Coordinates of C-alpha atoms and ligand atoms in Angstrom, one line a residue:
M175 CA -34.7 -18.2 -81.1
P176 CA -32.0 -15.6 -81.8
T177 CA -28.7 -16.3 -80.6
A178 CA -26.3 -13.9 -79.0
E179 CA -24.0 -13.9 -81.9
A180 CA -26.9 -13.4 -84.4
S181 CA -28.2 -10.3 -82.6
S182 CA -25.2 -8.6 -81.4
P183 CA -21.6 -9.7 -80.3
H184 CA -22.0 -7.6 -77.1
I185 CA -25.2 -8.9 -75.9
V186 CA -25.1 -12.1 -74.0
T187 CA -28.3 -14.2 -73.8
P188 CA -28.6 -15.1 -70.1
T189 CA -28.5 -18.9 -69.5
L190 CA -28.6 -20.9 -66.3
P191 CA -25.4 -22.6 -65.3
A192 CA -25.9 -26.5 -65.6
G193 CA -22.8 -28.3 -64.8
G194 CA -20.0 -26.9 -67.1
R195 CA -22.4 -25.3 -69.7
G196 CA -22.3 -21.8 -68.2
L197 CA -18.5 -21.8 -68.6
D198 CA -18.7 -23.2 -72.1
E199 CA -21.1 -20.4 -73.0
L200 CA -19.0 -17.8 -71.5
R201 CA -16.1 -19.1 -73.5
A202 CA -18.1 -18.3 -76.7
H203 CA -18.7 -14.8 -75.5
D204 CA -15.8 -13.8 -73.5
P205 CA -12.9 -16.1 -74.1
E206 CA -10.5 -13.9 -72.2
L207 CA -12.4 -14.3 -68.9
A208 CA -13.4 -17.9 -69.6
D209 CA -9.8 -18.8 -69.8
I210 CA -9.2 -17.3 -66.3
L211 CA -12.2 -19.1 -64.7
L212 CA -11.4 -22.5 -66.5
G213 CA -7.6 -22.0 -65.6
E214 CA -8.5 -21.5 -62.0
A215 CA -10.7 -24.6 -62.0
Q216 CA -7.6 -26.5 -63.4
R217 CA -5.4 -25.0 -60.8
Q218 CA -7.8 -25.9 -58.0
A219 CA -7.9 -29.5 -59.4
S220 CA -4.2 -30.1 -59.9
C221 CA -2.6 -28.5 -56.8
L222 CA -2.6 -29.7 -53.3
Q223 CA -5.0 -27.4 -51.6
L224 CA -4.1 -27.0 -48.1
I225 CA -5.2 -23.4 -47.2
A226 CA -6.8 -23.9 -43.8
G227 CA -9.8 -21.7 -44.6
E228 CA -10.5 -23.1 -48.0
N229 CA -12.8 -25.9 -49.1
F230 CA -14.6 -27.3 -52.3
T231 CA -18.2 -26.3 -52.1
S232 CA -20.8 -28.6 -53.6
P233 CA -22.4 -28.5 -57.0
A234 CA -25.7 -27.6 -55.3
V235 CA -24.1 -24.6 -53.5
L236 CA -22.4 -23.5 -56.8
T237 CA -25.8 -23.8 -58.7
A238 CA -27.5 -21.6 -56.1
L239 CA -24.6 -19.2 -56.4
G240 CA -25.0 -19.0 -60.2
S241 CA -28.7 -18.8 -60.1
P242 CA -31.0 -15.7 -60.8
L243 CA -31.4 -15.1 -57.1
A244 CA -28.2 -13.0 -57.8
N245 CA -30.6 -10.5 -59.5
K246 CA -32.9 -10.0 -56.5
Y247 CA -32.9 -7.0 -54.2
A248 CA -34.4 -8.0 -50.8
E249 CA -33.4 -5.3 -48.2
G250 CA -34.9 -6.2 -45.0
Y251 CA -35.9 -9.6 -43.6
P252 CA -38.6 -12.2 -44.8
G253 CA -42.0 -10.8 -44.6
H254 CA -40.6 -7.2 -44.1
R255 CA -38.8 -6.2 -47.3
H256 CA -38.1 -2.9 -48.8
H257 CA -38.8 -4.3 -52.3
A258 CA -41.5 -5.9 -54.2
G259 CA -41.2 -9.4 -55.6
C260 CA -39.6 -11.1 -52.6
E261 CA -42.0 -13.9 -51.9
L262 CA -39.7 -16.8 -53.3
V263 CA -36.5 -15.3 -51.8
D264 CA -38.2 -15.0 -48.5
L265 CA -38.7 -18.8 -48.6
A266 CA -35.1 -19.3 -49.4
E267 CA -34.0 -17.2 -46.5
R268 CA -36.5 -18.8 -44.0
L269 CA -35.2 -22.2 -45.0
A270 CA -31.5 -21.1 -44.4
V271 CA -32.6 -19.7 -41.0
E272 CA -34.6 -22.8 -40.0
R273 CA -31.8 -25.2 -41.2
A274 CA -29.1 -23.1 -39.3
T275 CA -31.2 -22.9 -35.9
R276 CA -31.9 -26.7 -36.0
L277 CA -28.4 -27.8 -36.8
F278 CA -26.8 -25.8 -34.1
G279 CA -29.5 -25.6 -31.6
A280 CA -29.7 -21.8 -31.6
A281 CA -32.9 -19.9 -31.0
H282 CA -32.1 -17.4 -33.8
A283 CA -29.9 -17.2 -36.9
N284 CA -29.0 -14.3 -39.2
V285 CA -27.8 -15.6 -42.6
Q286 CA -27.3 -12.3 -44.2
P287 CA -23.7 -11.3 -43.4
Y288 CA -21.7 -10.9 -46.6
S289 CA -18.6 -12.6 -45.0
G290 CA -17.1 -13.7 -41.6
S291 CA -15.8 -10.2 -41.1
S292 CA -19.2 -8.8 -41.6
A293 CA -20.7 -11.3 -39.0
V294 CA -18.1 -10.0 -36.3
L295 CA -18.9 -6.5 -37.2
A296 CA -22.6 -7.2 -36.6
A297 CA -21.7 -9.0 -33.2
Y298 CA -19.7 -6.0 -32.0
A299 CA -22.3 -3.5 -33.3
A300 CA -25.2 -5.3 -31.6
L301 CA -23.5 -5.7 -28.2
L302 CA -21.1 -2.7 -27.8
V303 CA -20.7 1.2 -28.4
P304 CA -17.6 2.7 -29.6
G305 CA -15.1 3.0 -26.8
D306 CA -16.1 -0.1 -25.0
T307 CA -13.4 -2.5 -24.0
V308 CA -13.1 -5.9 -25.7
L309 CA -10.9 -8.7 -24.6
A310 CA -9.9 -10.9 -27.5
M311 CA -7.0 -13.2 -28.5
S312 CA -4.1 -11.0 -29.5
L313 CA -3.2 -10.8 -33.3
A314 CA 0.2 -11.9 -32.6
H315 CA -1.0 -15.0 -31.0
G316 CA -3.6 -16.0 -33.6
G317 CA -6.6 -13.5 -33.2
H318 CA -8.3 -12.3 -36.2
L319 CA -8.1 -8.9 -37.9
T320 CA -11.7 -8.2 -36.9
H321 CA -11.2 -8.8 -33.3
G322 CA -9.0 -5.8 -32.7
S323 CA -6.5 -4.8 -35.3
E324 CA -5.7 -1.2 -35.4
S325 CA -6.1 -1.3 -39.2
N326 CA -9.7 -2.6 -38.7
F327 CA -12.9 -1.1 -37.4
S328 CA -12.4 -3.2 -34.3
G329 CA -9.3 -1.7 -33.2
R330 CA -10.2 1.8 -34.4
W331 CA -13.5 2.1 -32.5
F332 CA -12.9 -0.1 -29.4
R333 CA -10.4 -0.4 -26.6
I334 CA -8.8 -3.7 -27.2
A335 CA -7.1 -5.9 -24.6
G336 CA -5.3 -9.0 -25.9
Y337 CA -4.8 -12.5 -24.3
G338 CA -2.3 -14.9 -25.5
V339 CA -1.2 -18.4 -25.6
T340 CA 1.3 -20.1 -23.3
R341 CA 5.0 -20.3 -24.2
G342 CA 5.5 -24.0 -22.9
E343 CA 8.7 -25.7 -21.8
T344 CA 9.0 -26.8 -25.4
F345 CA 7.3 -25.4 -28.6
E346 CA 5.1 -28.4 -28.7
E347 CA 3.9 -27.9 -25.2
G348 CA 3.0 -24.3 -25.7
G349 CA 0.5 -22.5 -27.8
L350 CA -2.4 -23.2 -25.6
I351 CA -4.9 -20.6 -24.5
D352 CA -3.7 -19.4 -21.1
Y353 CA -7.1 -19.4 -19.1
E354 CA -5.4 -18.1 -16.0
Q355 CA -3.9 -15.0 -17.8
L356 CA -7.4 -14.7 -19.5
R357 CA -9.1 -14.5 -16.0
D358 CA -6.7 -12.1 -14.7
L359 CA -6.9 -9.9 -17.7
A360 CA -10.8 -10.0 -17.5
H361 CA -10.7 -8.8 -13.9
R362 CA -8.1 -6.0 -14.8
H363 CA -9.9 -4.7 -17.9
R364 CA -13.5 -5.4 -17.0
P365 CA -14.4 -5.9 -20.7
K366 CA -17.9 -5.5 -22.1
A367 CA -17.3 -8.5 -24.3
I368 CA -14.9 -11.2 -24.4
V369 CA -14.0 -12.9 -27.9
C370 CA -12.6 -16.3 -28.6
G371 CA -11.8 -18.3 -31.8
G372 CA -8.9 -17.5 -33.9
I373 CA -7.2 -18.1 -37.2
A374 CA -4.8 -20.8 -36.2
Y375 CA -5.9 -22.3 -32.9
P376 CA -5.6 -26.1 -33.5
R377 CA -7.1 -27.2 -30.3
H378 CA -10.7 -27.3 -29.0
I379 CA -11.6 -24.3 -27.0
D380 CA -12.9 -24.5 -23.5
Y381 CA -16.1 -22.6 -24.0
A382 CA -17.3 -23.3 -20.5
A383 CA -14.2 -21.8 -19.0
F384 CA -14.8 -18.8 -21.3
R385 CA -18.4 -18.5 -20.3
E386 CA -17.5 -18.6 -16.6
I387 CA -14.8 -15.9 -16.9
A388 CA -17.3 -13.8 -18.8
D389 CA -19.9 -14.3 -16.1
D390 CA -17.4 -13.4 -13.3
V391 CA -16.9 -10.0 -14.9
G392 CA -20.3 -9.4 -16.5
A393 CA -19.0 -9.5 -20.1
Y394 CA -20.7 -10.9 -23.1
L395 CA -19.2 -13.9 -24.8
I396 CA -18.7 -13.8 -28.5
V397 CA -17.4 -16.9 -30.2
D398 CA -16.0 -16.5 -33.6
A399 CA -16.3 -20.1 -35.0
A400 CA -15.3 -19.0 -38.5
H401 CA -13.0 -22.0 -38.9
T402 CA -14.8 -24.7 -37.0
L403 CA -18.5 -24.3 -37.5
G404 CA -18.4 -27.3 -40.0
L405 CA -16.7 -29.3 -37.5
V406 CA -19.5 -28.4 -35.0
A407 CA -22.1 -29.3 -37.5
G408 CA -20.6 -32.7 -37.9
G409 CA -20.2 -33.4 -34.3
A410 CA -16.4 -33.3 -34.6
A411 CA -15.9 -30.1 -32.3
P412 CA -17.7 -28.9 -29.3
N413 CA -20.8 -26.5 -30.1
P414 CA -20.3 -23.1 -28.7
V415 CA -23.9 -22.1 -28.9
P416 CA -25.0 -23.1 -25.3
Y417 CA -22.1 -21.0 -23.9
A418 CA -22.0 -18.0 -26.2
D419 CA -24.1 -14.9 -26.3
V420 CA -23.4 -14.6 -30.0
V421 CA -21.6 -17.0 -32.3
C422 CA -20.3 -15.6 -35.5
A423 CA -18.9 -17.9 -38.4
T424 CA -18.1 -18.1 -42.0
T425 CA -20.0 -20.4 -44.2
H426 CA -17.3 -21.2 -46.6
K427 CA -14.5 -22.9 -44.5
T428 CA -15.2 -26.3 -42.8
L429 CA -18.9 -25.8 -43.4
R430 CA -18.2 -26.2 -47.1
G431 CA -20.9 -23.5 -48.1
P432 CA -20.7 -20.4 -50.2
R433 CA -18.4 -17.6 -49.2
G434 CA -20.4 -15.7 -46.5
G435 CA -21.2 -15.2 -42.9
L436 CA -23.6 -16.4 -40.2
V437 CA -24.6 -15.2 -36.8
L438 CA -26.2 -17.4 -34.2
C439 CA -27.7 -16.1 -30.9
G440 CA -30.4 -16.4 -28.3
A441 CA -33.9 -15.1 -28.7
D442 CA -33.0 -12.1 -26.3
L443 CA -30.4 -10.7 -28.9
A444 CA -32.2 -11.8 -32.1
Q445 CA -33.5 -8.1 -32.8
R446 CA -30.3 -6.4 -31.9
I447 CA -28.4 -8.8 -34.2
D448 CA -30.8 -8.4 -37.0
R449 CA -30.6 -4.6 -36.9
A450 CA -26.9 -4.6 -36.6
V451 CA -26.5 -6.6 -39.9
F452 CA -29.4 -4.5 -41.7
P453 CA -29.7 -1.7 -41.8
F454 CA -26.6 -0.8 -39.5
S455 CA -23.8 -2.5 -41.5
Q456 CA -25.3 -3.9 -44.8
G457 CA -27.6 -3.1 -47.5
G458 CA -29.4 -5.7 -49.7
P459 CA -28.5 -9.3 -48.9
H460 CA -27.0 -11.5 -51.4
M461 CA -29.9 -13.8 -51.9
H462 CA -28.0 -16.2 -54.2
A463 CA -25.6 -16.6 -51.3
V464 CA -28.4 -17.0 -48.8
A465 CA -29.9 -19.7 -50.9
A466 CA -26.5 -21.4 -51.2
K467 CA -26.1 -21.2 -47.4
A468 CA -29.5 -23.0 -47.2
A469 CA -28.1 -25.7 -49.7
A470 CA -24.8 -26.1 -47.5
L471 CA -26.8 -26.3 -44.3
A472 CA -28.9 -29.1 -45.6
E473 CA -25.8 -31.0 -46.7
A474 CA -24.1 -30.3 -43.3
A475 CA -27.0 -31.9 -41.5
R476 CA -26.6 -35.2 -43.3
P477 CA -24.9 -38.4 -41.7
E478 CA -22.2 -38.2 -44.5
F479 CA -21.2 -34.8 -43.3
A480 CA -20.5 -36.1 -39.8
L481 CA -18.3 -38.7 -41.3
Y482 CA -16.5 -36.0 -43.5
A483 CA -16.0 -33.8 -40.4
H484 CA -14.4 -36.7 -38.4
Q485 CA -12.3 -37.6 -41.4
V486 CA -11.0 -34.0 -41.6
V487 CA -9.8 -34.3 -38.0
A488 CA -8.3 -37.7 -38.6
N489 CA -6.5 -36.5 -41.6
A490 CA -5.1 -33.6 -39.8
R491 CA -3.9 -35.7 -36.9
T492 CA -2.2 -38.1 -39.2
L493 CA -0.7 -35.4 -41.3
A494 CA 0.6 -33.5 -38.2
G495 CA 2.1 -36.8 -36.9
A496 CA 3.8 -37.4 -40.3
L497 CA 5.1 -33.9 -40.5
A498 CA 6.5 -34.2 -36.9
A499 CA 8.3 -37.4 -37.8
Q500 CA 10.1 -35.5 -40.4
G501 CA 11.4 -32.7 -38.2
V502 CA 8.5 -30.1 -38.7
R503 CA 7.5 -28.9 -35.1
I504 CA 3.9 -28.9 -34.6
A505 CA 2.3 -26.2 -32.5
T506 CA 0.6 -27.7 -29.3
G507 CA 2.2 -31.0 -30.4
G508 CA -0.9 -31.9 -32.6
T509 CA -4.4 -30.9 -33.5
D510 CA -8.0 -31.3 -32.6
T511 CA -9.3 -29.8 -35.7
H512 CA -8.6 -29.5 -39.4
L513 CA -5.9 -26.9 -38.6
I514 CA -2.1 -27.4 -38.3
A515 CA 0.3 -24.6 -37.3
A516 CA 4.0 -25.6 -37.6
D517 CA 7.3 -24.2 -37.1
V518 CA 9.5 -24.9 -40.1
S519 CA 12.8 -23.3 -39.0
A520 CA 14.4 -26.5 -38.2
L521 CA 14.5 -27.1 -41.9
G522 CA 16.3 -23.9 -42.3
V523 CA 13.6 -21.9 -44.1
T524 CA 11.2 -19.1 -42.9
G525 CA 7.5 -19.4 -43.4
M526 CA 7.6 -17.1 -46.3
R527 CA 10.3 -19.2 -48.1
A528 CA 8.4 -22.3 -47.1
R529 CA 5.2 -21.0 -48.8
G530 CA 7.2 -20.2 -52.0
L531 CA 9.0 -23.5 -52.2
C532 CA 5.7 -25.4 -51.6
A533 CA 3.9 -23.2 -54.3
A534 CA 6.6 -24.0 -56.9
A535 CA 5.7 -27.7 -56.2
G536 CA 2.0 -27.1 -56.5
I537 CA 1.4 -27.3 -52.8
V538 CA -0.7 -24.3 -51.6
L539 CA -0.5 -23.4 -48.1
D540 CA 0.1 -20.3 -46.0
K541 CA 3.0 -18.9 -44.1
Y542 CA 2.3 -18.2 -40.5
T543 CA 3.8 -15.8 -37.9
L544 CA 3.9 -17.9 -34.8
P545 CA 3.2 -16.7 -31.1
Y546 CA 6.6 -15.6 -29.8
D547 CA 8.1 -15.8 -33.3
T548 CA 11.7 -14.3 -33.6
E549 CA 11.3 -13.7 -37.5
P550 CA 9.6 -10.5 -38.5
C551 CA 5.9 -11.0 -39.3
T552 CA 6.6 -10.5 -42.9
A553 CA 8.5 -13.6 -43.0
G554 CA 7.3 -15.8 -40.0
S555 CA 8.8 -19.1 -38.8
G556 CA 5.7 -21.0 -39.5
I557 CA 3.3 -22.5 -41.8
R558 CA -0.5 -22.9 -41.5
L559 CA -2.4 -25.6 -43.3
G560 CA -5.7 -27.5 -43.1
T561 CA -7.3 -30.8 -44.4
A562 CA -10.8 -29.5 -45.1
S563 CA -10.2 -29.4 -48.9
V564 CA -8.2 -32.6 -49.4
T565 CA -10.8 -34.5 -47.3
T566 CA -13.6 -33.2 -49.5
Q567 CA -11.6 -34.6 -52.5
G568 CA -11.7 -37.9 -50.9
M569 CA -8.2 -38.3 -49.3
R570 CA -8.1 -40.4 -46.2
E571 CA -5.3 -41.1 -43.5
E572 CA -3.7 -43.3 -46.1
Q573 CA -2.7 -40.4 -48.3
M574 CA -1.4 -38.2 -45.5
P575 CA 2.1 -39.5 -45.2
Q576 CA 2.5 -38.9 -48.8
V577 CA 1.3 -35.4 -48.3
A578 CA 3.8 -34.7 -45.4
D579 CA 6.6 -36.3 -47.4
L580 CA 5.9 -34.0 -50.5
I581 CA 5.7 -30.9 -48.2
V582 CA 9.0 -31.7 -46.4
R583 CA 10.8 -32.5 -49.8
A584 CA 9.6 -29.2 -51.0
L585 CA 11.0 -27.5 -48.0
R586 CA 14.3 -29.3 -48.5
E587 CA 14.4 -27.5 -51.8
E588 CA 14.0 -30.7 -53.8
R589 CA 13.0 -29.7 -57.5
G590 CA 10.7 -31.2 -59.9
L591 CA 7.9 -32.3 -57.4
A592 CA 5.1 -30.8 -59.3
G593 CA 4.4 -33.9 -61.4
E594 CA 4.3 -36.0 -58.4
V595 CA 2.0 -33.7 -56.6
A596 CA -0.3 -33.5 -59.6
E597 CA -0.4 -37.3 -59.9
L598 CA -1.6 -37.6 -56.2
V599 CA -4.2 -34.8 -56.6
E600 CA -5.7 -35.7 -59.8
A601 CA -6.5 -39.1 -58.5
F602 CA -8.9 -37.3 -56.1
P603 CA -11.0 -34.8 -58.4
P604 CA -12.9 -32.3 -56.4
Y605 CA -15.8 -32.3 -59.0
P606 CA -15.7 -35.9 -60.5
G607 CA -17.7 -36.7 -63.7
Ligands
PLP164 C1 -11.9 -16.4 -41.7 C2 -12.1 -15.8 -40.5 C3 -12.9 -14.5 -40.5 C4 -13.3 -13.6 -41.6 O1 -14.0 -14.3 -42.7 P1 -14.1 -13.5 -44.1 O2 -15.1 -14.3 -44.7 O3 -12.7 -13.7 -44.7 O4 -14.5 -12.1 -43.7 C5 -13.2 -14.0 -39.2 N1 -12.8 -14.6 -38.1 C6 -12.0 -15.7 -38.1 C7 -11.5 -16.3 -36.9 C8 -11.7 -16.2 -39.3 O5 -10.8 -17.4 -39.4

């Protein structure tokens, strides 16, 4: 068989990725790119990964993502495609849909959204027309860009009313959704849809309260469970499906699947949701990602995943407690999820400075502008972090005090921490073997 080198240096013989083989082959043909990919794999395995929306997806998911399904055009839905040759990808999509509906108890699932943002766009497009009023968590209090930012389709095409979180007597007592304010705003604005779910809300959301308020004013309820869907799958967070008209989510955060989105809804809205995804807002689905979602959903249905989801929360609680013990103020005084939002101003740094100091130590987390923040949003007073990645790596409550200690020492501008961070992290390889 002719090798790529023998025929032409520019023609790469396609090979299936099997373990690291794909990367090794890439190194022979494109060392410049291979170095970047291998360097990133090394960075992920040697730094402390605390970005709240990230995770380490499984080898099965990576294999599906690197499979020849990436080559296939499949505009439409299983059985009704605009292209020939879709028999096998149809099976993959049906599998993903069946697994999603079974896992979350939904009548219908659409697994085609390219991302969480595309899932929200589809939900808005299915239920609303431009000019309709939407009541969503305000961006300054932790709402997502797609819920109503002026720089996004949502804020451009819809009238947005924003609800917030409580101020609280103390920082730790505040930060909770103000359901009374929500009810007042719903009655005042009479929105066509109410949206809940945010980027940094660490507590369980009272979906029954949202449903009741939505019913009071005749609004649809859209739950954006982008962050928490994996915790729901593992039984570590309440399931929004029985309460919401539409649930949108990502598949790559706590669910630990490929980058992508997912929409769940009742049978009544199934056709509207499907049309809002394709042809309204997307073209051909990424069938390799759809197959990878099927792989992730199968993994998320296993008993090990329930243990994982509960461990994620136990780790976050322990980490929040350990940070609080060292003077970091934790929003809402703790967490019910993977997510911690914290005020670092007592340590004399802004969120932006904290992010930089941590990065220099190999600790990767985000800055966060807190509700009622007094710093400009470019700096922020807060940090936002999550335990989904470190838990996938196998860290337990036992390791969390050390993680907190490393973060606080980095914030106190102690230098030379990277070695200590790498030593901890490298004991928990994300892809052992
Ligand atoms: C992450 C997130 C999204 C967007 O997901 P992308 O895949 O980045 O487009 C939407 N909503 C919320 C609440 C999120 O946290």
